[in-house]
């Protein structure tokens, strides 16, 4: 269970003073990769820097700067960055504790947002969750990811090629685009889940086993984990929309409303998946009952036909001296006929009861 | 499952810049049909236009203009319309992504509404859902549908023949009338569903099978899909009522309250259908148990009667040299009488237990 | 199912312009009966009028006038009344569509209230629901019922005989009295339901059948229907209390609070009935399991006793040439004793298992 | 069922004008007992009066007066009191209808509170509920109880002996003390319920019967009844705290917050009892299944061992002329050995399946 | 059940005047231990005092003072402290009644907070809960614990060694640190619970017994108890954040927001544990059904194979004089072959039904 693991790592840090920078969470990346994209409507510049200090000059320029950091285990980088950009120690702590709930915090001169980027693992059975922390400042966005690889590649393309309006707008629009990309990623997850549910539903009808039940519950758990990423997002984006921070322009607000709508759609879909899966549970349980019923019927039919027959055979197996039937010429034949009639009557009875 | 399909198409578009016009959803119509109805209290004019540009002059006239577009796959039409009527790119995107949740968005000089028009498919078993997008401007209403065929024919008749008050009132009343027609359509769906539920309830009593269970769950899913169309509608109309937009007159507000009431009635009915269907599930499960009980009783009665009899016959089938009863003249007759008595006693016992 | 029927009639009207006066619902009365009661502290006058026009003069008098109309199928009467008293077309429509949800609408110079009057049918098994529409004006109350016969007789008596304070107070108090009478009627319904539940509970313990389950669900449905009448009432009366309309005096407000309390009591009782009925479902299901258990035990006891005995008899029914026991003088007797011992051991075992 | 009875008596009164004084509820007391306690910091006086008129002088004195009335069937007393203390007729009605929901009503010069005092009946199985109505005026508290006997004795002692701060404070503190005593009484009820639940839990493990199920449901019903007394109390006390009435001093408010906390504790405990009892239901149902399983296993073991053996015996019971085994010297012994082997194999099989 | 015990002790006190100081709860400590830590940025002093009076001088100093009291049974100490620090009697009462719900009360010159510190007992199976009461004054924090031993040791270390910012900040930060330590402690509890759940889940798959069910319910109860400590905490900290008391500085508020986030995380985890445990219940119940199914299948297979065989043997065990087969040379062999064929047919049938 993922949750158990998260709390496990979480408790390692219990008792340290708040703001202590310890990376809590799996170490998912080998080395830290820092990328800087700097642009305005005319200019564009992209570079990978070796030292975090190389990013600092961009803070002063009027152009929009997007600093992306992949890999969190080197806390000194986070610390230096925090110092230069004047970030609150608790924010740095939250960036490093990668089991945060999605949230949005409004500080005076920047907005801090935590979201969760989801992906299916290689086995395609477990949803993997990666924490993405975003800081929106006056003319920069800083993003922190646990490891290389994300859903932002198309945004980078749009910036590079000046597609769409991203180059014409400010850092708030960039942050919106990042949020939008993450939420769009959820639709892919839902698609996979939907396929799994359909496959499950067919298996359920054709041949349900105890394993099916466990898969249903695994599906349920995946949806719970999805919900945990999505529900707070709704609040988060609603909060951004209502925020009175001057960092978010009126124009961008309309776009945030659009992400909000998508979030609601994701939630709706998850909820209706939940209903479907609950229905599958009912079907599973009732199909177990039905199979028990079928087993019982076979037993009952066999027993009900042969037990009386065996009894009749038993009668004429008795050794009484004076049993007139035994002496009859056609006694044996008559008994066989009687037995046949018993069988026919039974079969008619079962036919009527619709057991056959 | 419909939802799975929707998210599937949805994810195709992930990563494109917002406002990119791509038609997402099934292509349901062969060609785009554009109809314009223009009227005021005295005049009426209805025409089908070939090019979207032919509608543009109506924007300037003081009369009420209703532009209806059936078919969304030709994005250039939507784009030109959007440009001329000055619609926000996100609205155009929402019109083209036909898996929107019903919603209402208030822009400065127009109101954008998305609702879902429902109909039963030919097989009468699946509820089909079509997205209808409405734009209410100062003196026009633009409606977008996925394909030809809608529930608005009677409104067109009322406009043509100046029945009711529609010709005396503004575009806000027209939009109300469209919303009202869609909600009125839901009552027809509910009627069908109600009939299906009644049929199911009878089948449940007469002869429940595993298939019945699947039908119950299919009913449940249909109601979930209905709910997804109706619940947001409540909010939507409530939002329109409370809206401070000057586009909606005080007079029309009273009519919106009426649609609101109908929405609540639809929701109430759906909820009570849900309760009924849940009750059917209980009845189904308990009837399975009851049948198992019946099977068990037959087995038990047969076994309980014949097993002791067979034992008695077994006794006198033994080959002991010294078994006095075997020599008796009436031994065989006596044993038969004893057996008969056992049967009678058993039957009395079962009678008392009310198994017969 | 009542709900199905209501939506059926409702959809007949789909597409007509709003405010079209069509009576939707069962025609429950043969002819329309119009009664006028006019009173103030000193005077009292009661008459049955043939034409609706005869009521019109009362609009102008300062006395309190109560116009009661039984039977809704003659829409012309409603129309004339509506015109004279200046009622909004949607109100007239709501009066005629007798599947309204209880609601309260505040127009400028009158308040419109819809409630549902409940009664048990003759078979005492189904709750019948009749829509009562009330209009409270400056000095009149107009009430619309679907058919003759109501719970207001005692109010008429109080007015006739100047009992209580009704003659001293205005039309708002009269409307309160009508609401109060309807809510008081619910207590009678609850009483009946309570008796049915008690009867059911006894049947459940003594002899539960599949029919019991259906009765439980019928009870459940009745409570759902009751709830649908009562829940909105709470809102409705709360709305009246908070209303800023000058039509409701401060004095009457205290009385409305009293009705509100009664409504809450009705809701509380319905909810606790629901809990009781849910508990009955559990008991029913577990009693089915218990009976299956009992059946199984009988089978097991019989089979477990006789199968070994039959086996022993079978042994000595074999035809081996050399079976020394068969030759023994007391072989037969010994075998019978062994069999008896097997029976005793089995019975002790069952005793210990508490199966006997 | 208590609820059914209450609504029964309630409906007797349907249709009477509001404010009609009829005692509705069981008559629990033989005669009415009126007690007056009058005190301030220095003085104390306690007396039992025969006529209600003897209480009236106390209304004028500046000292705190507590008038307690046990027994409600003599409506004339309530009426006189109401007239003298200027109480609203609806309040008198509520006092006499002893099935009120706990509530608090703020009139201009007094506050009216209804609460429910609970106690276990003699059989210790059913919770009895008695309505206590309190009226808090400028310098008096009037309390109405259905019969003699209450949880207020310790408050009287504190007043008599000037213990605690009750003598130093006003009537609002006295009312707080009464409320507090009633809520404290609930803890005793919870204790009893807790013991019953523990006893039930043990019985459930050792020997569950159909009766156990009914007891579980009786427990559930008791908790529902407790809830109905406690939930509204929360609202009630919250209302008193927020009340802007000058009758409640700031000092007393802190004490009310304390009662509020206790109420929440009672609710919490009731809710966790409910969870426990629901868990007991699960255990009960699964233990029925387990026992069925055990019965089935015994049957299966016996049948599975003896049916093959009986078949073998049947083989050698056949009367074929040419059956070589029958002639063998050790045929009988061999067959017995084969049978023994079959038994051993079966037992090993069952051992592996963990059925033994 | 813990809850039962708490209410038991609670009711002992029923009827005493509010503010009476009686220690209610288990006596967990032998003697009372009082520790004083006094510090500012430069100075630090820690001492264990014998008499409570020795703490009093610290009230006047401008340094931050943390008075910690372990053991509550000596009410005189609490009383003296209360008098000197001017605490409301109800607060002292709440400190001594160790079954409080977590809460926060804002008095004029101090804030009173009750929280619950959790730990696993030695058997590692039951969550133990200890009440911690905190009083935050202008320059002091007083903490009350039921016994020696807490989760605050690391805070003491940080104060002693001037680690982190605790020495630079005021008493509000100290109180935050205490709250944070308690909430951090919950993560440890969650970790343990998570491990127990995982162990349970494995046991459930490998070998579920009736005991497993009881363990599932014990887990459920532990989570309910955890919830009862955590849910109110959320409200509590939210209350502190929104509090307008000057005792809490703006700077500390950001830290409180952090604790708030942790609380939400704990709640989320508890809720997802609940879902997991509910799923385990489903799996348990269905595995019981499955095992019953397996038992039934064995019985049915054995009975269905041997009952017909026994019947055939019975036929040729009959003693009719004229049974031609008995005389046949290969009659016996033929019968054996027929029997073998019956077995083969049966086995094929079972194979098809997938029972083997």
mmCIF file of N, CA and C in Angstrom, chain C residues 201-287:
data_model
loop_
_atom_site.group_PDB
_atom_site.id
_atom_site.type_symbol
_atom_site.label_atom_id
_atom_site.label_comp_id
_atom_site.label_asym_id
_atom_site.label_seq_id
_atom_site.Cartn_x
_atom_site.Cartn_y
_atom_site.Cartn_z
ATOM 1 N N UNK C 201 -43.411 -6.130 11.665
ATOM 2 C CA UNK C 201 -42.339 -6.605 12.543
ATOM 3 C C UNK C 201 -42.733 -7.917 13.185
ATOM 4 N N UNK C 202 -44.018 -8.046 13.548
ATOM 5 C CA UNK C 202 -44.466 -9.293 14.164
ATOM 6 C C UNK C 202 -44.462 -10.421 13.144
ATOM 7 N N UNK C 203 -44.975 -10.122 11.952
ATOM 8 C CA UNK C 203 -44.991 -11.125 10.893
ATOM 9 C C UNK C 203 -43.573 -11.594 10.596
ATOM 10 N N UNK C 204 -42.659 -10.641 10.664
ATOM 11 C CA UNK C 204 -41.268 -10.931 10.345
ATOM 12 C C UNK C 204 -40.702 -11.970 11.289
ATOM 13 N N UNK C 205 -41.099 -11.853 12.564
ATOM 14 C CA UNK C 205 -40.565 -12.778 13.557
ATOM 15 C C UNK C 205 -41.272 -14.124 13.438
ATOM 16 N N UNK C 206 -42.589 -14.078 13.243
ATOM 17 C CA UNK C 206 -43.338 -15.333 13.261
ATOM 18 C C UNK C 206 -43.163 -16.130 11.966
ATOM 19 N N UNK C 207 -43.271 -15.486 10.825
ATOM 20 C CA UNK C 207 -43.263 -16.273 9.603
ATOM 21 C C UNK C 207 -42.910 -15.438 8.372
ATOM 22 N N UNK C 208 -41.651 -15.153 8.177
ATOM 23 C CA UNK C 208 -41.270 -14.290 7.063
ATOM 24 C C UNK C 208 -41.314 -15.040 5.724
ATOM 25 N N UNK C 209 -41.882 -14.415 4.739
ATOM 26 C CA UNK C 209 -41.907 -14.982 3.390
ATOM 27 C C UNK C 209 -41.352 -13.959 2.396
ATOM 28 N N UNK C 210 -41.217 -14.405 1.168
ATOM 29 C CA UNK C 210 -40.781 -13.499 0.105
ATOM 30 C C UNK C 210 -41.723 -12.299 0.030
ATOM 31 N N UNK C 211 -43.019 -12.535 0.320
ATOM 32 C CA UNK C 211 -43.981 -11.439 0.272
ATOM 33 C C UNK C 211 -43.646 -10.379 1.325
ATOM 34 N N UNK C 212 -43.170 -10.831 2.469
ATOM 35 C CA UNK C 212 -42.787 -9.882 3.516
ATOM 36 C C UNK C 212 -41.784 -8.885 2.967
ATOM 37 N N UNK C 213 -40.830 -9.403 2.223
ATOM 38 C CA UNK C 213 -39.808 -8.532 1.665
ATOM 39 C C UNK C 213 -40.440 -7.474 0.760
ATOM 40 N N UNK C 214 -41.384 -7.913 -0.048
ATOM 41 C CA UNK C 214 -42.022 -6.938 -0.936
ATOM 42 C C UNK C 214 -42.824 -5.916 -0.146
ATOM 43 N N UNK C 215 -43.406 -6.360 0.957
ATOM 44 C CA UNK C 215 -44.137 -5.400 1.789
ATOM 45 C C UNK C 215 -43.184 -4.403 2.438
ATOM 46 N N UNK C 216 -42.042 -4.910 2.873
ATOM 47 C CA UNK C 216 -41.056 -3.993 3.442
ATOM 48 C C UNK C 216 -40.690 -2.922 2.411
ATOM 49 N N UNK C 217 -40.501 -3.368 1.172
ATOM 50 C CA UNK C 217 -40.127 -2.386 0.157
ATOM 51 C C UNK C 217 -41.284 -1.467 -0.188
ATOM 52 N N UNK C 218 -42.497 -1.977 -0.077
ATOM 53 C CA UNK C 218 -43.642 -1.090 -0.314
ATOM 54 C C UNK C 218 -43.690 -0.027 0.784
ATOM 55 N N UNK C 219 -43.437 -0.453 2.023
ATOM 56 C CA UNK C 219 -43.358 0.503 3.132
ATOM 57 C C UNK C 219 -42.294 1.557 2.854
ATOM 58 N N UNK C 220 -41.158 1.082 2.391
ATOM 59 C CA UNK C 220 -40.056 1.990 2.093
ATOM 60 C C UNK C 220 -40.483 3.019 1.063
ATOM 61 N N UNK C 221 -41.155 2.538 0.025
ATOM 62 C CA UNK C 221 -41.590 3.461 -1.027
ATOM 63 C C UNK C 221 -42.582 4.477 -0.488
ATOM 64 N N UNK C 222 -43.480 4.018 0.397
ATOM 65 C CA UNK C 222 -44.423 4.963 0.980
ATOM 66 C C UNK C 222 -43.695 6.049 1.753
ATOM 67 N N UNK C 223 -42.658 5.633 2.448
ATOM 68 C CA UNK C 223 -41.933 6.636 3.216
ATOM 69 C C UNK C 223 -41.175 7.589 2.322
ATOM 70 N N UNK C 224 -40.681 7.052 1.198
ATOM 71 C CA UNK C 224 -40.027 7.943 0.248
ATOM 72 C C UNK C 224 -41.026 8.974 -0.272
ATOM 73 N N UNK C 225 -42.241 8.504 -0.551
ATOM 74 C CA UNK C 225 -43.242 9.439 -1.079
ATOM 75 C C UNK C 225 -43.621 10.470 -0.018
ATOM 76 N N UNK C 226 -43.711 10.003 1.234
ATOM 77 C CA UNK C 226 -43.995 10.926 2.325
ATOM 78 C C UNK C 226 -42.883 11.975 2.434
ATOM 79 N N UNK C 227 -41.672 11.480 2.374
ATOM 80 C CA UNK C 227 -40.526 12.379 2.448
ATOM 81 C C UNK C 227 -40.558 13.443 1.369
ATOM 82 N N UNK C 228 -40.925 13.019 0.153
ATOM 83 C CA UNK C 228 -40.961 13.970 -0.945
ATOM 84 C C UNK C 228 -41.980 15.080 -0.694
ATOM 85 N N UNK C 229 -43.023 14.780 0.089
ATOM 86 C CA UNK C 229 -43.980 15.826 0.436
ATOM 87 C C UNK C 229 -43.491 16.677 1.593
ATOM 88 N N UNK C 230 -42.743 16.087 2.498
ATOM 89 C CA UNK C 230 -42.433 16.772 3.749
ATOM 90 C C UNK C 230 -41.140 17.582 3.679
ATOM 91 N N UNK C 231 -40.098 16.997 3.101
ATOM 92 C CA UNK C 231 -38.821 17.717 3.078
ATOM 93 C C UNK C 231 -38.948 19.112 2.475
ATOM 94 N N UNK C 232 -39.557 19.249 1.300
ATOM 95 C CA UNK C 232 -39.616 20.604 0.741
ATOM 96 C C UNK C 232 -40.465 21.538 1.604
ATOM 97 N N UNK C 233 -41.380 20.946 2.376
ATOM 98 C CA UNK C 233 -42.252 21.738 3.227
ATOM 99 C C UNK C 233 -41.438 22.530 4.239
ATOM 100 N N UNK C 234 -40.414 21.874 4.722
ATOM 101 C CA UNK C 234 -39.547 22.491 5.715
ATOM 102 C C UNK C 234 -38.949 23.790 5.162
ATOM 103 N N UNK C 235 -38.369 23.648 3.992
ATOM 104 C CA UNK C 235 -37.820 24.789 3.269
ATOM 105 C C UNK C 235 -38.879 25.858 3.053
ATOM 106 N N UNK C 236 -40.041 25.384 2.601
ATOM 107 C CA UNK C 236 -41.151 26.258 2.255
ATOM 108 C C UNK C 236 -41.533 27.138 3.448
ATOM 109 N N UNK C 237 -41.751 26.482 4.602
ATOM 110 C CA UNK C 237 -42.212 27.249 5.764
ATOM 111 C C UNK C 237 -41.079 28.123 6.283
ATOM 112 N N UNK C 238 -39.860 27.574 6.241
ATOM 113 C CA UNK C 238 -38.717 28.415 6.584
ATOM 114 C C UNK C 238 -38.677 29.659 5.709
ATOM 115 N N UNK C 239 -38.948 29.454 4.418
ATOM 116 C CA UNK C 239 -38.972 30.582 3.488
ATOM 117 C C UNK C 239 -40.047 31.594 3.838
ATOM 118 N N UNK C 240 -41.237 31.100 4.167
ATOM 119 C CA UNK C 240 -42.327 32.006 4.568
ATOM 120 C C UNK C 240 -41.914 32.824 5.788
ATOM 121 N N UNK C 241 -41.288 32.156 6.753
ATOM 122 C CA UNK C 241 -40.888 32.835 7.988
ATOM 123 C C UNK C 241 -39.893 33.957 7.716
ATOM 124 N N UNK C 242 -38.924 33.628 6.864
ATOM 125 C CA UNK C 242 -37.883 34.610 6.580
ATOM 126 C C UNK C 242 -38.346 35.660 5.573
ATOM 127 N N UNK C 243 -39.489 35.388 4.919
ATOM 128 C CA UNK C 243 -39.951 36.282 3.858
ATOM 129 C C UNK C 243 -40.127 37.703 4.378
ATOM 130 N N UNK C 244 -39.771 38.641 3.554
ATOM 131 C CA UNK C 244 -39.919 40.032 3.978
ATOM 132 C C UNK C 244 -41.209 40.633 3.452
ATOM 133 N N UNK C 245 -42.059 39.772 2.912
ATOM 134 C CA UNK C 245 -43.331 40.251 2.384
ATOM 135 C C UNK C 245 -44.161 40.865 3.499
ATOM 136 N N UNK C 246 -44.818 41.960 3.181
ATOM 137 C CA UNK C 246 -45.671 42.608 4.178
ATOM 138 C C UNK C 246 -46.963 41.836 4.375
ATOM 139 N N UNK C 247 -47.167 40.801 3.567
ATOM 140 C CA UNK C 247 -48.407 40.040 3.671
ATOM 141 C C UNK C 247 -48.449 39.187 4.930
ATOM 142 N N UNK C 248 -47.274 38.882 5.489
ATOM 143 C CA UNK C 248 -47.232 38.045 6.677
ATOM 144 C C UNK C 248 -46.841 38.893 7.871
ATOM 145 N N UNK C 249 -47.771 38.949 8.845
ATOM 146 C CA UNK C 249 -47.542 39.784 10.020
ATOM 147 C C UNK C 249 -46.614 39.084 11.006
ATOM 148 N N UNK C 250 -45.996 39.878 11.845
ATOM 149 C CA UNK C 250 -45.078 39.375 12.849
ATOM 150 C C UNK C 250 -45.757 38.329 13.743
ATOM 151 N N UNK C 251 -47.010 38.609 14.142
ATOM 152 C CA UNK C 251 -47.762 37.708 15.020
ATOM 153 C C UNK C 251 -47.888 36.303 14.417
ATOM 154 N N UNK C 252 -48.159 36.275 13.137
ATOM 155 C CA UNK C 252 -48.367 34.992 12.476
ATOM 156 C C UNK C 252 -47.074 34.216 12.375
ATOM 157 N N UNK C 253 -45.987 34.940 12.346
ATOM 158 C CA UNK C 253 -44.679 34.303 12.217
ATOM 159 C C UNK C 253 -44.433 33.296 13.326
ATOM 160 N N UNK C 254 -44.832 33.641 14.540
ATOM 161 C CA UNK C 254 -44.668 32.716 15.666
ATOM 162 C C UNK C 254 -45.435 31.430 15.407
ATOM 163 N N UNK C 255 -46.602 31.551 14.800
ATOM 164 C CA UNK C 255 -47.383 30.354 14.488
ATOM 165 C C UNK C 255 -46.713 29.528 13.397
ATOM 166 N N UNK C 256 -46.114 30.235 12.448
ATOM 167 C CA UNK C 256 -45.399 29.504 11.392
ATOM 168 C C UNK C 256 -44.248 28.701 11.997
ATOM 169 N N UNK C 257 -43.581 29.300 12.979
ATOM 170 C CA UNK C 257 -42.505 28.574 13.658
ATOM 171 C C UNK C 257 -43.030 27.277 14.263
ATOM 172 N N UNK C 258 -44.255 27.324 14.748
ATOM 173 C CA UNK C 258 -44.880 26.132 15.319
ATOM 174 C C UNK C 258 -45.080 25.058 14.232
ATOM 175 N N UNK C 259 -45.594 25.455 13.074
ATOM 176 C CA UNK C 259 -45.761 24.486 11.979
ATOM 177 C C UNK C 259 -44.399 23.929 11.579
ATOM 178 N N UNK C 260 -43.432 24.807 11.568
ATOM 179 C CA UNK C 260 -42.077 24.385 11.233
ATOM 180 C C UNK C 260 -41.630 23.263 12.165
ATOM 181 N N UNK C 261 -41.850 23.469 13.462
ATOM 182 C CA UNK C 261 -41.505 22.424 14.437
ATOM 183 C C UNK C 261 -42.215 21.113 14.122
ATOM 184 N N UNK C 262 -43.497 21.205 13.781
ATOM 185 C CA UNK C 262 -44.241 19.978 13.474
ATOM 186 C C UNK C 262 -43.642 19.287 12.259
ATOM 187 N N UNK C 263 -43.267 20.086 11.269
ATOM 188 C CA UNK C 263 -42.653 19.513 10.072
ATOM 189 C C UNK C 263 -41.393 18.736 10.436
ATOM 190 N N UNK C 264 -40.574 19.348 11.293
ATOM 191 C CA UNK C 264 -39.349 18.676 11.724
ATOM 192 C C UNK C 264 -39.689 17.373 12.439
ATOM 193 N N UNK C 265 -40.736 17.415 13.267
ATOM 194 C CA UNK C 265 -41.138 16.182 13.958
ATOM 195 C C UNK C 265 -41.538 15.101 12.970
ATOM 196 N N UNK C 266 -42.293 15.497 11.939
ATOM 197 C CA UNK C 266 -42.700 14.521 10.929
ATOM 198 C C UNK C 266 -41.458 13.927 10.259
ATOM 199 N N UNK C 267 -40.526 14.802 9.897
ATOM 200 C CA UNK C 267 -39.302 14.338 9.242
ATOM 201 C C UNK C 267 -38.545 13.379 10.156
ATOM 202 N N UNK C 268 -38.404 13.772 11.420
ATOM 203 C CA UNK C 268 -37.715 12.909 12.390
ATOM 204 C C UNK C 268 -38.359 11.529 12.450
ATOM 205 N N UNK C 269 -39.690 11.521 12.509
ATOM 206 C CA UNK C 269 -40.392 10.241 12.624
ATOM 207 C C UNK C 269 -40.177 9.415 11.374
ATOM 208 N N UNK C 270 -40.286 10.052 10.214
ATOM 209 C CA UNK C 270 -40.067 9.318 8.969
ATOM 210 C C UNK C 270 -38.663 8.728 8.953
ATOM 211 N N UNK C 271 -37.693 9.523 9.387
ATOM 212 C CA UNK C 271 -36.312 9.025 9.372
ATOM 213 C C UNK C 271 -36.154 7.836 10.316
ATOM 214 N N UNK C 272 -36.799 7.917 11.486
ATOM 215 C CA UNK C 272 -36.609 6.798 12.405
ATOM 216 C C UNK C 272 -37.402 5.577 11.915
ATOM 217 N N UNK C 273 -38.501 5.788 11.209
ATOM 218 C CA UNK C 273 -39.192 4.668 10.559
ATOM 219 C C UNK C 273 -38.268 4.018 9.533
ATOM 220 N N UNK C 274 -37.586 4.855 8.788
ATOM 221 C CA UNK C 274 -36.663 4.316 7.786
ATOM 222 C C UNK C 274 -35.609 3.420 8.422
ATOM 223 N N UNK C 275 -35.068 3.884 9.550
ATOM 224 C CA UNK C 275 -34.078 3.073 10.252
ATOM 225 C C UNK C 275 -34.684 1.744 10.681
ATOM 226 N N UNK C 276 -35.902 1.817 11.218
ATOM 227 C CA UNK C 276 -36.560 0.590 11.678
ATOM 228 C C UNK C 276 -36.741 -0.375 10.520
ATOM 229 N N UNK C 277 -37.192 0.162 9.384
ATOM 230 C CA UNK C 277 -37.466 -0.698 8.244
ATOM 231 C C UNK C 277 -36.169 -1.301 7.701
ATOM 232 N N UNK C 278 -35.094 -0.511 7.718
ATOM 233 C CA UNK C 278 -33.798 -1.052 7.299
ATOM 234 C C UNK C 278 -33.394 -2.199 8.210
ATOM 235 N N UNK C 279 -33.619 -2.016 9.506
ATOM 236 C CA UNK C 279 -33.321 -3.083 10.450
ATOM 237 C C UNK C 279 -34.143 -4.321 10.135
ATOM 238 N N UNK C 280 -35.408 -4.127 9.735
ATOM 239 C CA UNK C 280 -36.259 -5.264 9.401
ATOM 240 C C UNK C 280 -35.692 -6.036 8.210
ATOM 241 N N UNK C 281 -35.113 -5.315 7.299
ATOM 242 C CA UNK C 281 -34.507 -5.964 6.138
ATOM 243 C C UNK C 281 -33.372 -6.881 6.586
ATOM 244 N N UNK C 282 -32.520 -6.365 7.485
ATOM 245 C CA UNK C 282 -31.439 -7.195 8.020
ATOM 246 C C UNK C 282 -32.000 -8.451 8.676
ATOM 247 N N UNK C 283 -33.036 -8.250 9.506
ATOM 248 C CA UNK C 283 -33.614 -9.395 10.218
ATOM 249 C C UNK C 283 -34.172 -10.385 9.209
ATOM 250 N N UNK C 284 -34.824 -9.874 8.188
ATOM 251 C CA UNK C 284 -35.400 -10.764 7.182
ATOM 252 C C UNK C 284 -34.312 -11.616 6.532
ATOM 253 N N UNK C 285 -33.257 -10.945 6.086
ATOM 254 C CA UNK C 285 -32.201 -11.655 5.379
ATOM 255 C C UNK C 285 -31.535 -12.682 6.285
ATOM 256 N N UNK C 286 -31.313 -12.303 7.534
ATOM 257 C CA UNK C 286 -30.643 -13.242 8.420
ATOM 258 C C UNK C 286 -31.583 -14.385 8.788
ATOM 259 N N UNK C 287 -32.906 -14.141 8.783
ATOM 260 C CA UNK C 287 -33.807 -15.233 9.124
ATOM 261 C C UNK C 287 -33.882 -16.233 7.971
#
